[in-house]
PDB file of C-alpha atoms in Angstrom:
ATOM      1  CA  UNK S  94    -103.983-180.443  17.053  1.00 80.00           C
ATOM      2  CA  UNK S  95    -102.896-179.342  13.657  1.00 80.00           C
ATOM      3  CA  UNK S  96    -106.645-180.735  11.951  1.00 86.00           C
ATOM      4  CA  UNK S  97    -108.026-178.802  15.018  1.00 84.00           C
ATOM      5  CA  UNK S  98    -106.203-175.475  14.049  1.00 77.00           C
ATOM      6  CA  UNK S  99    -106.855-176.263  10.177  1.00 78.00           C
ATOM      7  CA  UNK S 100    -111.241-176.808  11.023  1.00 81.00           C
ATOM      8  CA  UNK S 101    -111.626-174.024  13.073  1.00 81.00           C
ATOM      9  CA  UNK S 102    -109.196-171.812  11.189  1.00 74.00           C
ATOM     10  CA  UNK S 103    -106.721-171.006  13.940  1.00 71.00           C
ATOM     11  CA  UNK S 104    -103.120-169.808  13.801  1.00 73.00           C
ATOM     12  CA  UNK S 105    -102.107-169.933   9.995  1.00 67.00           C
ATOM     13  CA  UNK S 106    -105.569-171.150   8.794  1.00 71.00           C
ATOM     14  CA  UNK S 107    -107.716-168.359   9.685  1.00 72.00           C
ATOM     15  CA  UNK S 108    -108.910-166.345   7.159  1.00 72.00           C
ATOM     16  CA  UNK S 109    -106.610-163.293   8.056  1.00 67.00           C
ATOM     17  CA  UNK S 110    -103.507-165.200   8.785  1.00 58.00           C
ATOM     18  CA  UNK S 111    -100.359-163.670   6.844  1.00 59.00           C
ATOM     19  CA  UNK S 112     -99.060-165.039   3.825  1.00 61.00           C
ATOM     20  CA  UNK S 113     -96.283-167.064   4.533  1.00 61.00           C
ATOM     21  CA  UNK S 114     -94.385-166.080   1.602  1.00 64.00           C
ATOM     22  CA  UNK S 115     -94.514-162.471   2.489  1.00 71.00           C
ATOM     23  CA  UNK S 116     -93.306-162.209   6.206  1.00 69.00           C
ATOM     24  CA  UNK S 117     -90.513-159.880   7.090  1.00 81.00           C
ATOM     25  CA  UNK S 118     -91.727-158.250   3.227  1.00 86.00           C
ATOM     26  CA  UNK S 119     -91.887-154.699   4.963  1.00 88.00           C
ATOM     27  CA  UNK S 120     -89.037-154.671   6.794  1.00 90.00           C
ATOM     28  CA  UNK S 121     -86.699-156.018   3.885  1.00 92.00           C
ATOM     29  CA  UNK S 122     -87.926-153.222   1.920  1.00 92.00           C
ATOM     30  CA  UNK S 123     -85.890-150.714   4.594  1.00 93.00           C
ATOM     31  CA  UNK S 124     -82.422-152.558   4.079  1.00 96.00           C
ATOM     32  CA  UNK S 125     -80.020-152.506   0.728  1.00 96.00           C
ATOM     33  CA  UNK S 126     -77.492-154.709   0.329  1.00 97.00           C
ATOM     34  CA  UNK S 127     -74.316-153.073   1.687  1.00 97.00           C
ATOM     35  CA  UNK S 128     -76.255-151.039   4.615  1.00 96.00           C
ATOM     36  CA  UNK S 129     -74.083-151.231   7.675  1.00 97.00           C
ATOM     37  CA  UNK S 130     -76.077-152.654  10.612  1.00 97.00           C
ATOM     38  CA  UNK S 131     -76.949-153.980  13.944  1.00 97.00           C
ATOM     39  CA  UNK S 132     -78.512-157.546  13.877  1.00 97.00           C
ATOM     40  CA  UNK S 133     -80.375-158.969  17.336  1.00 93.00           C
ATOM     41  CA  UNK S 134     -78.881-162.354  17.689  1.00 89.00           C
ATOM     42  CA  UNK S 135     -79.135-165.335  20.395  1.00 86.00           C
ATOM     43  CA  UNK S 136     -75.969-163.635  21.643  1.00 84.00           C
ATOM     44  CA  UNK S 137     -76.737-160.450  21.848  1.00 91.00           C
ATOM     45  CA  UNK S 138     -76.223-157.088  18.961  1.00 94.00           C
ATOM     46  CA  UNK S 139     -73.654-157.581  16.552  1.00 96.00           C
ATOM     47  CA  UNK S 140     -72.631-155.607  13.790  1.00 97.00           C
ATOM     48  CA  UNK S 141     -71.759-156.140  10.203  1.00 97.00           C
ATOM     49  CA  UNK S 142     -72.805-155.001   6.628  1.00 98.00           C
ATOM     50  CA  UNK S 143     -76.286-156.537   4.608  1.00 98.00           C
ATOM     51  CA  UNK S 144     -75.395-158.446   1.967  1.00 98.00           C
ATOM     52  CA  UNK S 145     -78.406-160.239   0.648  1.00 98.00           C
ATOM     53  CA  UNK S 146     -81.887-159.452   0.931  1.00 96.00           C
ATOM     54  CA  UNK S 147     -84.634-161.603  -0.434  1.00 94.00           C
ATOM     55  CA  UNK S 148     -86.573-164.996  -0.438  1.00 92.00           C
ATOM     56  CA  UNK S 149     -84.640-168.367   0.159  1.00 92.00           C
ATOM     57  CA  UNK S 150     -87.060-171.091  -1.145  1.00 89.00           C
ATOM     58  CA  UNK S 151     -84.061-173.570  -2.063  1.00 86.00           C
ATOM     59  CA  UNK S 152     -83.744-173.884   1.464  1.00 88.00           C
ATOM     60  CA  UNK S 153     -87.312-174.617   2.249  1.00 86.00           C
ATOM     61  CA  UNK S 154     -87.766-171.656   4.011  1.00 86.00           C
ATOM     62  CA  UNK S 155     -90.608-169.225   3.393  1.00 86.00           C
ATOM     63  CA  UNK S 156     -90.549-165.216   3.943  1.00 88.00           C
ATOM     64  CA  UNK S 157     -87.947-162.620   3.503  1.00 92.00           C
ATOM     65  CA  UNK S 158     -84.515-162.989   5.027  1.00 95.00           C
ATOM     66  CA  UNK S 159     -81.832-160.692   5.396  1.00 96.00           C
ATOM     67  CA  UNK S 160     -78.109-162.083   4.994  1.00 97.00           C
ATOM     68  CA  UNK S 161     -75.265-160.042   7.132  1.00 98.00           C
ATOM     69  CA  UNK S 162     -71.616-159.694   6.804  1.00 98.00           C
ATOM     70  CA  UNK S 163     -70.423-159.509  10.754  1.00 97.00           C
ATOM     71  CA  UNK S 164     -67.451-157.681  11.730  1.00 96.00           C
ATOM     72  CA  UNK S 165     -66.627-160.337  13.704  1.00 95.00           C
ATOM     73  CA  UNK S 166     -66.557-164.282  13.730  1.00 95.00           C
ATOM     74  CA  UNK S 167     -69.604-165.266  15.573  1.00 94.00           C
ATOM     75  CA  UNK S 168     -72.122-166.142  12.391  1.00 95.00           C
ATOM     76  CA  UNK S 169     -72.889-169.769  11.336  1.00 93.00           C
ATOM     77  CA  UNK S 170     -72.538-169.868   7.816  1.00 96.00           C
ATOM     78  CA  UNK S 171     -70.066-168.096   4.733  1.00 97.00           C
ATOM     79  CA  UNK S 172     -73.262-166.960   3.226  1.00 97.00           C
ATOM     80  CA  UNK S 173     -74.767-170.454   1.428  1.00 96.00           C
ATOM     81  CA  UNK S 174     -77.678-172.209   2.853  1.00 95.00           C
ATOM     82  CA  UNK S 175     -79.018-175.562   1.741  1.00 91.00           C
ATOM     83  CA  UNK S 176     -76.259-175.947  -0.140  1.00 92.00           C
ATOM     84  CA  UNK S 177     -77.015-172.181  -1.983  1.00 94.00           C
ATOM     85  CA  UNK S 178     -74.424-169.702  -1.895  1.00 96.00           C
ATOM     86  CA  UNK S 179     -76.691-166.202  -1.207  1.00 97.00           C
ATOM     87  CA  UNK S 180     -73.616-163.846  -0.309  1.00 97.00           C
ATOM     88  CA  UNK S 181     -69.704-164.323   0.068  1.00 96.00           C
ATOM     89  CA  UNK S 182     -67.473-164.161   3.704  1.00 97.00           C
ATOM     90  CA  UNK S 183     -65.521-166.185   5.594  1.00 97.00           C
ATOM     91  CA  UNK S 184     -66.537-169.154   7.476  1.00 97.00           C
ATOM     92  CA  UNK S 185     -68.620-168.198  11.151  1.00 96.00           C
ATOM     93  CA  UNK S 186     -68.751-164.178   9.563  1.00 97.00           C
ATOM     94  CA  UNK S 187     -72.170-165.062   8.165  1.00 97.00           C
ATOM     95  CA  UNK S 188     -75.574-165.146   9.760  1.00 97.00           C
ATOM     96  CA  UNK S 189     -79.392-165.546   8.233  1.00 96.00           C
ATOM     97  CA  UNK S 190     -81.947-163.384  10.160  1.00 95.00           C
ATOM     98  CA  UNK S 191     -85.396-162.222   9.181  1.00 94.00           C
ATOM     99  CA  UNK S 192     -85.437-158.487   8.394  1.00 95.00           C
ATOM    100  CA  UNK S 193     -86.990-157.381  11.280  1.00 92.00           C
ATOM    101  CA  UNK S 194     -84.359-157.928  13.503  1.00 94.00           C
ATOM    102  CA  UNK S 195     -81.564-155.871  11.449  1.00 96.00           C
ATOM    103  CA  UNK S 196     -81.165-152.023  12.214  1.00 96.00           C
ATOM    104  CA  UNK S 197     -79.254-150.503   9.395  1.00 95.00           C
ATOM    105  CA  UNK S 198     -77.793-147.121  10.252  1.00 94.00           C
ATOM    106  CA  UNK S 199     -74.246-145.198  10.591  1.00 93.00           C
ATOM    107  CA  UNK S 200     -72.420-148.005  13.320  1.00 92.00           C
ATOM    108  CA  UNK S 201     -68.673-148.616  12.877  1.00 91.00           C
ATOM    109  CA  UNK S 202     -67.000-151.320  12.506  1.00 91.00           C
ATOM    110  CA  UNK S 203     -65.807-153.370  15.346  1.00 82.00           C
ATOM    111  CA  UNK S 204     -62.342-154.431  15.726  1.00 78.00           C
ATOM    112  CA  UNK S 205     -61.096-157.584  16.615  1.00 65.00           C
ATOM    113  CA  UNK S 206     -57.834-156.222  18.238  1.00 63.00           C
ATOM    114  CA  UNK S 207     -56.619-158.735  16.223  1.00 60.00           C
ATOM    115  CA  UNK S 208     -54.075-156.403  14.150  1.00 59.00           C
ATOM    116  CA  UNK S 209     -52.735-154.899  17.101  1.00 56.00           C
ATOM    117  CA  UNK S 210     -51.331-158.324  17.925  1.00 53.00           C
ATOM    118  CA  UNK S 211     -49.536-158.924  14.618  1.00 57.00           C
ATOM    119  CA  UNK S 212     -46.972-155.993  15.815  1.00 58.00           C
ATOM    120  CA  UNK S 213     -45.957-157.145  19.173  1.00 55.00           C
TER     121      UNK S 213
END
């Protein structure tokens, strides 16, 4: 299939196809490190601050990413990838997404609850 797609210039072959290295490019030029936003994940919206916008090649990856600071424990990383530290959090408070799928904009922060707990 893939010398199929590569004759006949299909999918990434044809002539038009976007430049790898530049996807998400437009969107990532709408977000500054330290935005507060809204990030579309598996789970649903979360919320959290940007904190690293750019390519990742020492990961293998190709494109723009976006790297977010959530309010809340449900990322999958502290901010390294392929062994790269891109930004700094705690463990499961970082997340890698493509750029398109981060809002930035005025959202508060979420609370845990968690501090409300320490008093009882």
């Amino acid at each position: 299939m893939l010398r199929y797609k590569q004759v006949n210039k299909l999918g990434r072959f044809a002539d038009d196809a976007p430049d790898p290295n530049e996807i998400g490019a437009d969107a990532a030029s709408a977000l500054r490190v330290g935005d507060r936003c809204e990030v579309q994940t598996e789970s649903g919206m979360q919320r959290g601050s940007v904190a690293f916008v750019g390519k990742m090649p020492q990961t293998g990856q190709t494109g723009w990413w976006a790297g977010v600071r959530l309010d809340l424990p449900l990322g999958r990383n502290n901010g390294s990838a392929g062994g790269k530290q891109f930004f700094s959090c705690p463990d499961k408070y970082g997340i890698f997404v493509r750029p398109d799928r981060v809002t930035a904009g005025d959202f508060p922060e979420i609370d845990d609850g968690l501090d409300d707990l320490e008093e009882l």
